[in-house]
PDB file of C-alpha atoms and ligand atoms in Angstrom:
ATOM      1  CA  MET Q   1       0.000   0.000   0.000  1.00 91.00           C
ATOM      2  CA  TRP Q   2       1.564   3.273  -1.151  1.00 92.00           C
ATOM      3  CA  GLY Q   3       0.285   6.398   0.615  1.00 94.00           C
ATOM      4  CA  SER Q   4       1.216  10.015  -0.043  1.00 95.00           C
ATOM      5  CA  THR Q   5       4.118   9.770   2.447  1.00 96.00           C
ATOM      6  CA  PRO Q   6       6.288   6.817   3.639  1.00 96.00           C
ATOM      7  CA  ARG Q   7       4.496   7.043   6.997  1.00 95.00           C
ATOM      8  CA  ASP Q   8       1.181   6.356   5.244  1.00 96.00           C
ATOM      9  CA  SER Q   9       2.682   3.447   3.289  1.00 97.00           C
ATOM     10  CA  GLY Q  10       3.135  -0.144   4.350  1.00 98.00           C
ATOM     11  CA  SER Q  11       1.817  -3.634   3.922  1.00 97.00           C
ATOM     12  CA  VAL Q  12      -0.198  -6.328   5.597  1.00 98.00           C
ATOM     13  CA  GLY Q  13       1.013  -9.910   5.416  1.00 98.00           C
ATOM     14  CA  VAL Q  14       2.096 -13.004   7.259  1.00 98.00           C
ATOM     15  CA  GLY Q  15       5.388 -14.836   7.657  1.00 98.00           C
ATOM     16  CA  ILE Q  16       7.770 -16.464  10.115  1.00 98.00           C
ATOM     17  CA  ALA Q  17      10.500 -14.503  11.929  1.00 98.00           C
ATOM     18  CA  VAL Q  18      13.661 -16.586  11.789  1.00 98.00           C
ATOM     19  CA  GLU Q  19      17.023 -17.178  13.431  1.00 97.00           C
ATOM     20  CA  PRO Q  20      19.972 -16.870  12.955  1.00 97.00           C
ATOM     21  CA  ARG Q  21      19.515 -13.156  13.577  1.00 96.00           C
ATOM     22  CA  LEU Q  22      21.365 -10.130  12.296  1.00 95.00           C
ATOM     23  CA  GLU Q  23      23.467  -8.253  14.869  1.00 94.00           C
ATOM     24  CA  LEU Q  24      24.867  -4.758  14.988  1.00 94.00           C
ATOM     25  CA  CYS Q  25      27.842  -4.441  17.318  1.00 93.00           C
ATOM     26  CA  TYR Q  26      29.122  -1.189  18.826  1.00 93.00           C
ATOM     27  CA  ASP Q  27      32.747  -0.586  19.687  1.00 86.00           C
ATOM     28  CA  LEU Q  28      33.853  -4.191  19.093  1.00 83.00           C
ATOM     29  CA  LYS Q  29      36.740  -5.055  16.810  1.00 73.00           C
ATOM     30  CA  LEU Q  30      34.742  -6.909  14.164  1.00 72.00           C
ATOM     31  CA  SER Q  31      34.550  -6.549  10.398  1.00 72.00           C
ATOM     32  CA  GLY Q  32      31.468  -5.733   8.260  1.00 76.00           C
ATOM     33  CA  GLU Q  33      30.467  -2.089   7.852  1.00 79.00           C
ATOM     34  CA  PRO Q  34      26.698  -1.472   8.030  1.00 85.00           C
ATOM     35  CA  ALA Q  35      25.239  -0.078   4.807  1.00 85.00           C
ATOM     36  CA  GLY Q  36      21.768   0.707   3.431  1.00 91.00           C
ATOM     37  CA  THR Q  37      18.941   1.559   5.845  1.00 94.00           C
ATOM     38  CA  ALA Q  38      20.982   0.881   8.981  1.00 96.00           C
ATOM     39  CA  ALA Q  39      23.766   3.247   7.946  1.00 96.00           C
ATOM     40  CA  LYS Q  40      21.297   6.003   7.010  1.00 97.00           C
ATOM     41  CA  LEU Q  41      19.427   5.757  10.294  1.00 98.00           C
ATOM     42  CA  LEU Q  42      22.579   5.671  12.430  1.00 97.00           C
ATOM     43  CA  GLU Q  43      24.187   8.578  10.595  1.00 96.00           C
ATOM     44  CA  SER Q  44      21.135  10.781  10.727  1.00 97.00           C
ATOM     45  CA  ASN Q  45      20.973  10.227  14.492  1.00 98.00           C
ATOM     46  CA  GLY Q  46      24.610  11.133  15.054  1.00 97.00           C
ATOM     47  CA  VAL Q  47      25.968   7.632  15.744  1.00 96.00           C
ATOM     48  CA  ASP Q  48      29.648   7.230  14.780  1.00 93.00           C
ATOM     49  CA  LEU Q  49      29.397   4.692  11.943  1.00 93.00           C
ATOM     50  CA  SER Q  50      33.047   3.722  12.163  1.00 91.00           C
ATOM     51  CA  LYS Q  51      32.301   2.125  15.555  1.00 93.00           C
ATOM     52  CA  VAL Q  52      29.385   0.014  14.300  1.00 94.00           C
ATOM     53  CA  LYS Q  53      29.868  -3.400  12.763  1.00 93.00           C
ATOM     54  CA  SER Q  54      27.247  -5.588  11.190  1.00 91.00           C
ATOM     55  CA  SER Q  55      27.132  -9.352  11.402  1.00 89.00           C
ATOM     56  CA  ASN Q  56      24.544 -10.828   9.097  1.00 89.00           C
ATOM     57  CA  PRO Q  57      24.441 -14.612   8.732  1.00 93.00           C
ATOM     58  CA  LEU Q  58      21.818 -14.529   5.939  1.00 95.00           C
ATOM     59  CA  PRO Q  59      22.352 -13.183   2.391  1.00 94.00           C
ATOM     60  CA  TRP Q  60      21.039  -9.720   1.421  1.00 92.00           C
ATOM     61  CA  SER Q  61      18.305  -9.384  -1.209  1.00 93.00           C
ATOM     62  CA  PHE Q  62      17.095 -12.987  -1.049  1.00 96.00           C
ATOM     63  CA  GLY Q  63      13.879 -12.290   0.869  1.00 96.00           C
ATOM     64  CA  TYR Q  64      15.057 -12.708   4.467  1.00 97.00           C
ATOM     65  CA  ALA Q  65      14.127  -9.081   5.228  1.00 96.00           C
ATOM     66  CA  THR Q  66      17.750  -8.396   6.098  1.00 95.00           C
ATOM     67  CA  SER Q  67      17.397  -4.749   5.219  1.00 95.00           C
ATOM     68  CA  GLY Q  68      14.403  -4.376   7.576  1.00 97.00           C
ATOM     69  CA  ALA Q  69      16.256  -6.361  10.273  1.00 97.00           C
ATOM     70  CA  SER Q  70      19.272  -4.055  10.006  1.00 96.00           C
ATOM     71  CA  ALA Q  71      16.961  -1.045  10.217  1.00 97.00           C
ATOM     72  CA  VAL Q  72      15.302  -2.329  13.405  1.00 98.00           C
ATOM     73  CA  ALA Q  73      18.705  -3.171  14.933  1.00 97.00           C
ATOM     74  CA  ALA Q  74      19.923   0.335  14.085  1.00 97.00           C
ATOM     75  CA  ALA Q  75      16.843   1.858  15.733  1.00 98.00           C
ATOM     76  CA  HIS Q  76      17.566  -0.072  18.969  1.00 98.00           C
ATOM     77  CA  LEU Q  77      21.233   0.896  18.937  1.00 97.00           C
ATOM     78  CA  ALA Q  78      20.530   4.589  18.236  1.00 98.00           C
ATOM     79  CA  SER Q  79      17.871   4.619  20.949  1.00 98.00           C
ATOM     80  CA  TYR Q  80      20.338   3.243  23.521  1.00 97.00           C
ATOM     81  CA  LEU Q  81      23.256   5.456  22.513  1.00 97.00           C
ATOM     82  CA  LYS Q  82      21.377   8.696  21.943  1.00 98.00           C
ATOM     83  CA  GLY Q  83      18.537   8.455  24.471  1.00 98.00           C
ATOM     84  CA  LYS Q  84      15.844   8.823  21.779  1.00 98.00           C
ATOM     85  CA  SER Q  85      12.528   6.997  21.943  1.00 98.00           C
ATOM     86  CA  LEU Q  86      12.524   3.628  20.226  1.00 98.00           C
ATOM     87  CA  GLY Q  87       9.066   4.236  18.755  1.00 98.00           C
ATOM     88  CA  SER Q  88      10.142   7.364  16.871  1.00 98.00           C
ATOM     89  CA  LEU Q  89      13.290   5.620  15.585  1.00 98.00           C
ATOM     90  CA  LEU Q  90      11.273   2.633  14.345  1.00 98.00           C
ATOM     91  CA  VAL Q  91       9.007   5.023  12.422  1.00 98.00           C
ATOM     92  CA  GLN Q  92      12.130   6.568  10.896  1.00 98.00           C
ATOM     93  CA  ALA Q  93      13.474   3.080  10.001  1.00 98.00           C
ATOM     94  CA  HIS Q  94      10.188   2.270   8.264  1.00 98.00           C
ATOM     95  CA  GLU Q  95      10.308   5.562   6.354  1.00 98.00           C
ATOM     96  CA  ILE Q  96      13.825   4.884   5.054  1.00 97.00           C
ATOM     97  CA  GLU Q  97      12.807   1.365   3.993  1.00 96.00           C
ATOM     98  CA  VAL Q  98       9.824   2.716   2.044  1.00 96.00           C
ATOM     99  CA  GLN Q  99      11.844   5.545   0.437  1.00 95.00           C
ATOM    100  CA  ASP Q 100      14.591   3.141  -0.629  1.00 94.00           C
ATOM    101  CA  ARG Q 101      12.064   0.548  -1.828  1.00 92.00           C
ATOM    102  CA  THR Q 102      13.678  -2.175   0.301  1.00 93.00           C
ATOM    103  CA  GLY Q 103      10.633  -2.966   2.424  1.00 94.00           C
ATOM    104  CA  LEU Q 104       7.041  -2.057   3.147  1.00 96.00           C
ATOM    105  CA  GLY Q 105       6.167  -4.248   6.093  1.00 97.00           C
ATOM    106  CA  ASP Q 106       9.497  -5.567   7.327  1.00 98.00           C
ATOM    107  CA  VAL Q 107      10.136  -3.019  10.097  1.00 98.00           C
ATOM    108  CA  LEU Q 108       6.618  -3.531  11.462  1.00 98.00           C
ATOM    109  CA  ALA Q 109       6.996  -7.330  11.334  1.00 98.00           C
ATOM    110  CA  ILE Q 110      10.454  -7.423  12.924  1.00 98.00           C
ATOM    111  CA  SER Q 111       9.504  -4.928  15.625  1.00 98.00           C
ATOM    112  CA  CYS Q 112       7.432  -7.844  17.014  1.00 97.00           C
ATOM    113  CA  GLY Q 113       9.788 -10.409  15.539  1.00 97.00           C
ATOM    114  CA  LEU Q 114       9.019 -13.804  17.010  1.00 97.00           C
ATOM    115  CA  GLY Q 115       7.471 -16.952  15.576  1.00 98.00           C
ATOM    116  CA  LEU Q 116       4.511 -16.472  13.284  1.00 98.00           C
ATOM    117  CA  VAL Q 117       4.077 -12.774  12.513  1.00 98.00           C
ATOM    118  CA  LEU Q 118       0.803 -11.315  11.230  1.00 98.00           C
ATOM    119  CA  ARG Q 119       0.648  -7.701  10.091  1.00 98.00           C
ATOM    120  CA  ARG Q 120      -3.018  -6.900  10.585  1.00 97.00           C
ATOM    121  CA  ARG Q 121      -2.880  -3.215   9.593  1.00 97.00           C
ATOM    122  CA  ALA Q 122      -0.320  -1.524   7.341  1.00 98.00           C
ATOM    123  CA  GLY Q 123       2.074   1.207   8.480  1.00 98.00           C
ATOM    124  CA  PRO Q 124       5.092   1.803  10.698  1.00 98.00           C
ATOM    125  CA  PRO Q 125       5.153   0.437  14.280  1.00 98.00           C
ATOM    126  CA  GLY Q 126       2.649   2.418  16.336  1.00 96.00           C
ATOM    127  CA  ILE Q 127       0.375   3.103  13.349  1.00 97.00           C
ATOM    128  CA  GLY Q 128       0.403  -0.332  11.730  1.00 98.00           C
ATOM    129  CA  GLN Q 129      -0.707  -3.301  13.791  1.00 98.00           C
ATOM    130  CA  VAL Q 130       1.300  -6.485  14.223  1.00 98.00           C
ATOM    131  CA  ASP Q 131       0.754  -9.680  16.163  1.00 98.00           C
ATOM    132  CA  CYS Q 132       3.111 -12.598  16.873  1.00 98.00           C
ATOM    133  CA  LEU Q 133       2.601 -16.209  17.914  1.00 98.00           C
ATOM    134  CA  TYR Q 134       5.273 -18.445  19.512  1.00 98.00           C
ATOM    135  CA  LEU Q 135       5.839 -21.549  17.426  1.00 98.00           C
ATOM    136  CA  PRO Q 136       6.508 -24.986  18.922  1.00 97.00           C
ATOM    137  CA  ARG Q 137      10.141 -26.133  19.211  1.00 96.00           C
ATOM    138  CA  SER Q 138       9.186 -29.282  17.340  1.00 97.00           C
ATOM    139  CA  ILE Q 139       9.334 -27.443  14.004  1.00 97.00           C
ATOM    140  CA  SER Q 140      12.268 -26.328  11.969  1.00 98.00           C
ATOM    141  CA  LEU Q 141      12.538 -24.445   8.695  1.00 98.00           C
ATOM    142  CA  LEU Q 142      14.545 -25.202   5.588  1.00 98.00           C
ATOM    143  CA  SER Q 143      15.006 -22.632   2.911  1.00 98.00           C
ATOM    144  CA  ILE Q 144      15.707 -23.556  -0.703  1.00 98.00           C
ATOM    145  CA  GLU Q 145      17.598 -20.633  -2.232  1.00 98.00           C
ATOM    146  CA  ALA Q 146      16.907 -20.374  -5.939  1.00 97.00           C
ATOM    147  CA  GLY Q 147      18.465 -16.885  -6.132  1.00 95.00           C
ATOM    148  CA  GLY Q 148      18.135 -13.226  -5.165  1.00 94.00           C
ATOM    149  CA  MET Q 149      15.624 -10.644  -6.393  1.00 94.00           C
ATOM    150  CA  SER Q 150      15.186  -6.947  -5.674  1.00 91.00           C
ATOM    151  CA  THR Q 151      12.130  -5.867  -3.702  1.00 87.00           C
ATOM    152  CA  GLU Q 152      11.045  -3.688  -6.645  1.00 88.00           C
ATOM    153  CA  SER Q 153      11.077  -6.675  -9.035  1.00 91.00           C
ATOM    154  CA  LEU Q 154       9.096  -8.695  -6.503  1.00 91.00           C
ATOM    155  CA  LEU Q 155       6.427  -6.013  -6.162  1.00 90.00           C
ATOM    156  CA  SER Q 156       6.096  -5.539  -9.909  1.00 90.00           C
ATOM    157  CA  SER Q 157       5.801  -9.313 -10.438  1.00 89.00           C
ATOM    158  CA  LEU Q 158       2.739  -9.721  -8.173  1.00 91.00           C
ATOM    159  CA  GLY Q 159      -0.540  -9.786 -10.101  1.00 91.00           C
ATOM    160  CA  ASP Q 160      -4.165  -9.189  -9.074  1.00 94.00           C
ATOM    161  CA  ASP Q 161      -4.662 -12.899  -8.400  1.00 94.00           C
ATOM    162  CA  PHE Q 162      -1.931 -12.776  -5.745  1.00 95.00           C
ATOM    163  CA  TYR Q 163      -3.573  -9.845  -3.962  1.00 95.00           C
ATOM    164  CA  VAL Q 164      -7.052 -11.419  -4.097  1.00 95.00           C
ATOM    165  CA  GLU Q 165      -5.866 -14.808  -2.799  1.00 95.00           C
ATOM    166  CA  SER Q 166      -3.594 -13.368  -0.145  1.00 96.00           C
ATOM    167  CA  SER Q 167      -6.252 -11.057   1.234  1.00 96.00           C
ATOM    168  CA  ASN Q 168      -8.463 -14.138   1.731  1.00 96.00           C
ATOM    169  CA  VAL Q 169      -5.635 -15.833   3.639  1.00 97.00           C
ATOM    170  CA  LEU Q 170      -5.086 -12.765   5.811  1.00 98.00           C
ATOM    171  CA  ARG Q 171      -8.791 -12.460   6.596  1.00 97.00           C
ATOM    172  CA  LYS Q 172      -8.807 -16.077   7.767  1.00 97.00           C
ATOM    173  CA  LEU Q 173      -5.673 -15.642   9.902  1.00 98.00           C
ATOM    174  CA  ASP Q 174      -7.024 -12.416  11.352  1.00 97.00           C
ATOM    175  CA  GLU Q 175      -9.911 -14.477  12.729  1.00 96.00           C
ATOM    176  CA  GLU Q 176      -7.769 -17.376  13.909  1.00 95.00           C
ATOM    177  CA  LEU Q 177      -3.997 -16.995  14.177  1.00 97.00           C
ATOM    178  CA  SER Q 178      -2.643 -20.527  14.485  1.00 98.00           C
ATOM    179  CA  LEU Q 179       0.191 -22.517  12.948  1.00 98.00           C
ATOM    180  CA  GLU Q 180      -2.284 -25.019  11.508  1.00 98.00           C
ATOM    181  CA  ALA Q 181      -4.353 -22.320   9.787  1.00 98.00           C
ATOM    182  CA  PHE Q 182      -1.170 -20.675   8.476  1.00 98.00           C
ATOM    183  CA  ILE Q 183       0.212 -23.940   7.063  1.00 98.00           C
ATOM    184  CA  GLU Q 184      -3.033 -24.886   5.390  1.00 98.00           C
ATOM    185  CA  SER Q 185      -3.898 -21.504   3.918  1.00 98.00           C
ATOM    186  CA  VAL Q 186      -0.454 -20.529   2.608  1.00 98.00           C
ATOM    187  CA  ARG Q 187       0.049 -23.951   1.072  1.00 98.00           C
ATOM    188  CA  ALA Q 188      -3.311 -23.642  -0.726  1.00 97.00           C
ATOM    189  CA  LEU Q 189      -2.423 -20.144  -1.974  1.00 97.00           C
ATOM    190  CA  ASN Q 190       1.016 -21.232  -3.205  1.00 97.00           C
ATOM    191  CA  ASP Q 191      -0.425 -24.287  -4.967  1.00 97.00           C
ATOM    192  CA  LYS Q 192      -3.255 -22.318  -6.565  1.00 97.00           C
ATOM    193  CA  LEU Q 193      -0.877 -19.712  -7.971  1.00 96.00           C
ATOM    194  CA  GLY Q 194       1.764 -22.334  -8.873  1.00 97.00           C
ATOM    195  CA  LEU Q 195       4.471 -20.349  -7.077  1.00 97.00           C
ATOM    196  CA  PRO Q 196       6.865 -23.092  -5.879  1.00 98.00           C
ATOM    197  CA  SER Q 197       6.898 -24.826  -9.258  1.00 97.00           C
ATOM    198  CA  SER Q 198       7.473 -21.552 -11.089  1.00 96.00           C
ATOM    199  CA  ILE Q 199      10.530 -20.967  -8.872  1.00 97.00           C
ATOM    200  CA  LEU Q 200      11.973 -24.499  -8.829  1.00 98.00           C
ATOM    201  CA  GLY Q 201      10.490 -26.085 -11.969  1.00 97.00           C
ATOM    202  CA  ALA Q 202       7.705 -28.669 -11.822  1.00 97.00           C
ATOM    203  CA  GLN Q 203       9.993 -31.681 -11.504  1.00 97.00           C
ATOM    204  CA  ASN Q 204      12.089 -30.240  -8.681  1.00 98.00           C
ATOM    205  CA  PHE Q 205       8.970 -29.151  -6.833  1.00 98.00           C
ATOM    206  CA  GLU Q 206       7.501 -32.635  -7.153  1.00 98.00           C
ATOM    207  CA  TYR Q 207      10.731 -33.942  -5.563  1.00 98.00           C
ATOM    208  CA  VAL Q 208      10.439 -31.392  -2.741  1.00 98.00           C
ATOM    209  CA  THR Q 209       6.911 -32.491  -1.856  1.00 98.00           C
ATOM    210  CA  LYS Q 210       8.342 -35.928  -0.863  1.00 98.00           C
ATOM    211  CA  VAL Q 211      10.936 -34.570   1.568  1.00 98.00           C
ATOM    212  CA  PRO Q 212      10.910 -36.346   4.986  1.00 98.00           C
ATOM    213  CA  GLY Q 213       9.000 -34.515   7.743  1.00 98.00           C
ATOM    214  CA  LEU Q 214       7.295 -31.948   5.478  1.00 98.00           C
ATOM    215  CA  LEU Q 215       4.490 -30.066   7.254  1.00 98.00           C
ATOM    216  CA  GLY Q 216       4.044 -27.137   4.874  1.00 98.00           C
ATOM    217  CA  TYR Q 217       5.673 -24.727   2.444  1.00 98.00           C
ATOM    218  CA  TYR Q 218       5.480 -21.187   1.126  1.00 98.00           C
ATOM    219  CA  THR Q 219       7.512 -18.844  -1.039  1.00 97.00           C
ATOM    220  CA  LYS Q 220       8.976 -15.361  -0.937  1.00 96.00           C
ATOM    221  CA  LYS Q 221      10.953 -13.883  -3.844  1.00 96.00           C
ATOM    222  CA  ARG Q 222      12.979 -16.892  -5.086  1.00 97.00           C
ATOM    223  CA  LEU Q 223      13.022 -18.654  -1.721  1.00 98.00           C
ATOM    224  CA  VAL Q 224      10.931 -21.737  -1.067  1.00 98.00           C
ATOM    225  CA  ILE Q 225      10.523 -22.178   2.693  1.00 98.00           C
ATOM    226  CA  LEU Q 226       9.731 -25.641   4.041  1.00 98.00           C
ATOM    227  CA  ILE Q 227       8.252 -26.253   7.478  1.00 98.00           C
ATOM    228  CA  ILE Q 228       9.757 -29.523   8.712  1.00 98.00           C
ATOM    229  CA  GLU Q 229       9.436 -31.719  11.802  1.00 98.00           C
ATOM    230  CA  ARG Q 230      12.605 -30.937  13.762  1.00 98.00           C
ATOM    231  CA  ASP Q 231      13.370 -34.617  14.447  1.00 98.00           C
ATOM    232  CA  LEU Q 232      13.573 -35.277  10.710  1.00 98.00           C
ATOM    233  CA  VAL Q 233      15.466 -32.176   9.643  1.00 98.00           C
ATOM    234  CA  GLY Q 234      18.793 -34.019   9.102  1.00 98.00           C
ATOM    235  CA  ASP Q 235      17.135 -36.527   6.775  1.00 98.00           C
ATOM    236  CA  ALA Q 236      15.339 -33.696   4.993  1.00 98.00           C
ATOM    237  CA  VAL Q 237      18.578 -31.764   4.373  1.00 98.00           C
ATOM    238  CA  ASP Q 238      20.311 -34.901   3.009  1.00 98.00           C
ATOM    239  CA  TYR Q 239      17.357 -35.617   0.740  1.00 98.00           C
ATOM    240  CA  LEU Q 240      17.193 -32.062  -0.633  1.00 98.00           C
ATOM    241  CA  ARG Q 241      20.973 -31.706  -1.133  1.00 98.00           C
ATOM    242  CA  LYS Q 242      21.035 -34.991  -3.035  1.00 97.00           C
ATOM    243  CA  GLY Q 243      18.326 -34.056  -5.510  1.00 97.00           C
ATOM    244  CA  LEU Q 244      18.332 -30.262  -5.964  1.00 97.00           C
ATOM    245  CA  PRO Q 245      20.843 -27.871  -7.562  1.00 96.00           C
ATOM    246  CA  TYR Q 246      20.249 -25.155  -4.911  1.00 97.00           C
ATOM    247  CA  ASP Q 247      21.692 -24.126  -1.561  1.00 97.00           C
ATOM    248  CA  ILE Q 248      19.634 -25.418   1.368  1.00 98.00           C
ATOM    249  CA  ARG Q 249      19.723 -23.403   4.587  1.00 98.00           C
ATOM    250  CA  GLU Q 250      18.485 -24.453   8.015  1.00 98.00           C
ATOM    251  CA  LEU Q 251      16.607 -21.818  10.003  1.00 98.00           C
ATOM    252  CA  SER Q 252      14.522 -21.850  13.131  1.00 97.00           C
ATOM    253  CA  PRO Q 253      11.542 -19.777  14.184  1.00 98.00           C
ATOM    254  CA  SER Q 254      12.689 -16.852  16.295  1.00 98.00           C
ATOM    255  CA  GLU Q 255      11.805 -17.146  19.995  1.00 96.00           C
ATOM    256  CA  ALA Q 256      12.411 -13.506  20.912  1.00 97.00           C
ATOM    257  CA  GLY Q 257      11.841 -10.118  19.354  1.00 97.00           C
ATOM    258  CA  PRO Q 258      14.693  -7.625  18.813  1.00 97.00           C
ATOM    259  CA  TYR Q 259      16.782  -6.803  21.882  1.00 96.00           C
ATOM    260  CA  LEU Q 260      19.977  -5.094  22.980  1.00 94.00           C
ATOM    261  CA  ARG Q 261      22.637  -6.856  25.053  1.00 90.00           C
TER     262      ARG Q 261
HETATM  263  N1  LIG K   1      26.174  -4.866   4.465  1.00 86.69           N
HETATM  264  C1  LIG K   1      24.976  -4.275   4.436  1.00 86.69           C
HETATM  265  N2  LIG K   1      24.504  -3.624   5.537  1.00 86.69           N
HETATM  266  C2  LIG K   1      23.270  -3.051   5.518  1.00 86.69           C
HETATM  267  N3  LIG K   1      22.449  -3.039   4.443  1.00 86.69           N
HETATM  268  C3  LIG K   1      22.887  -3.654   3.348  1.00 86.69           C
HETATM  269  C4  LIG K   1      24.145  -4.311   3.277  1.00 86.69           C
HETATM  270  N4  LIG K   1      24.265  -4.859   2.054  1.00 86.69           N
HETATM  271  C5  LIG K   1      23.142  -4.537   1.394  1.00 86.69           C
HETATM  272  N5  LIG K   1      22.329  -3.820   2.153  1.00 86.69           N
HETATM  273  C6  LIG K   1      21.050  -3.224   1.810  1.00 86.69           C
HETATM  274  O1  LIG K   1      20.068  -4.202   1.725  1.00 86.69           O
HETATM  275  C7  LIG K   1      19.301  -3.964   0.541  1.00 86.69           C
HETATM  276  C8  LIG K   1      18.664  -5.230   0.124  1.00 86.69           C
HETATM  277  O2  LIG K   1      17.355  -5.118   0.575  1.00 86.69           O
HETATM  278  P1  LIG K   1      16.170  -5.929  -0.041  1.00 86.69           P
HETATM  279  O3  LIG K   1      14.945  -5.387   0.580  1.00 86.69           O
HETATM  280  O4  LIG K   1      16.299  -5.979  -1.517  1.00 86.69           O
HETATM  281  O5  LIG K   1      16.467  -7.379   0.478  1.00 86.69           O
HETATM  282  P2  LIG K   1      16.243  -8.052   1.859  1.00 86.69           P
HETATM  283  O6  LIG K   1      15.921  -7.038   2.909  1.00 86.69           O
HETATM  284  O7  LIG K   1      17.413  -8.927   2.135  1.00 86.69           O
HETATM  285  O8  LIG K   1      15.041  -8.978   1.578  1.00 86.69           O
HETATM  286  P3  LIG K   1      13.479  -8.688   1.588  1.00 86.69           P
HETATM  287  O9  LIG K   1      13.020  -8.979   0.247  1.00 86.69           O
HETATM  288  O10 LIG K   1      12.950  -9.649   2.570  1.00 86.69           O
HETATM  289  O11 LIG K   1      13.250  -7.262   1.972  1.00 86.69           O
HETATM  290  C9  LIG K   1      20.317  -3.421  -0.423  1.00 86.69           C
HETATM  291  O12 LIG K   1      19.685  -2.633  -1.375  1.00 86.69           O
HETATM  292  C10 LIG K   1      21.191  -2.577   0.470  1.00 86.69           C
HETATM  293  O13 LIG K   1      20.698  -1.262   0.604  1.00 86.69           O
HETATM  294  C1  LIG K   2       7.909  -5.712   0.193  1.00 86.69           C
HETATM  295  C2  LIG K   2       8.451  -6.845   1.034  1.00 86.69           C
HETATM  296  C3  LIG K   2       7.991  -8.177   0.494  1.00 86.69           C
HETATM  297  C4  LIG K   2       9.993  -6.785   0.970  1.00 86.69           C
HETATM  298  O1  LIG K   2      10.590  -7.646   1.872  1.00 86.69           O
HETATM  299  C5  LIG K   2       8.026  -6.696   2.507  1.00 86.69           C
HETATM  300  O2  LIG K   2       8.486  -5.496   3.034  1.00 86.69           O
HETATM  301  C6  LIG K   2       6.515  -6.766   2.681  1.00 86.69           C
HETATM  302  O3  LIG K   2       5.987  -7.876   2.737  1.00 86.69           O
HETATM  303  O4  LIG K   2       5.903  -5.697   2.776  1.00 86.69           O
END
């Protein structure tokens, strides 16, 4: 949803907040300069960028909302160092994300940031509305990485059918936010629109549907995310690595929102 200002823009949606998490470190001798949204937010709040290092275990631009995660981390760090309210810094992080076209709903989602995350109303934290649900430790996530994609290309690739189907899913989850409802409704949407097979090819997708421990799947950009029974995750990784030409990454649902330590 694009409003007349970044503050009036945002998105609704649903997804899973994942670990391993991005970290921004202050005054530690590490490598990895922050860039993008994080750098802009820190600089405009007078934080000495040369003292900030970024450690990001997930690749940028693949769909892991790394840009939004770095923006939220920067808001926490600037709040601590400069004594500014976190709420106003999160609004600023959202505004930079919208201006730079790197995210519409990521700052809102990650501001809650644990387990299953439902954005019920679009906008920055405080104006938008987000809800989170802890997920059981018995599930794990595997991500099949078919490649990167810019956020702008993603947004221009989504047709009317996507918006119609996804608003039905969100209406259902707004009534009942549960893992079961999420799994069932996002799988149905992805199957109906043929998203996993358009990313992986029909034959590879057919192979994926037989992976041990599969509970559900969904897509974002060129990622296909599999929800897997944790006890079977080793077998699932072996199976996928044997039969697919893509990187397979193990993730777990986040059990805590953003924090400073
Ligand atoms: N080292 C870095 N530190 C901070 N930001 C970075 C770094 N490298 C790249 N970026 C920023 O991240 C942006 C990528 O954001 P983009 O929204 O395309 O992907 P993403 O956040 O990883 O995935 P998603 O599709 O979930 O938003 C780049 O345009 C760049 O501005
Ligand atoms: C646009 C987007 C898919 C980029 O990660 C995300 O911000 C969202 O869902 O609004």
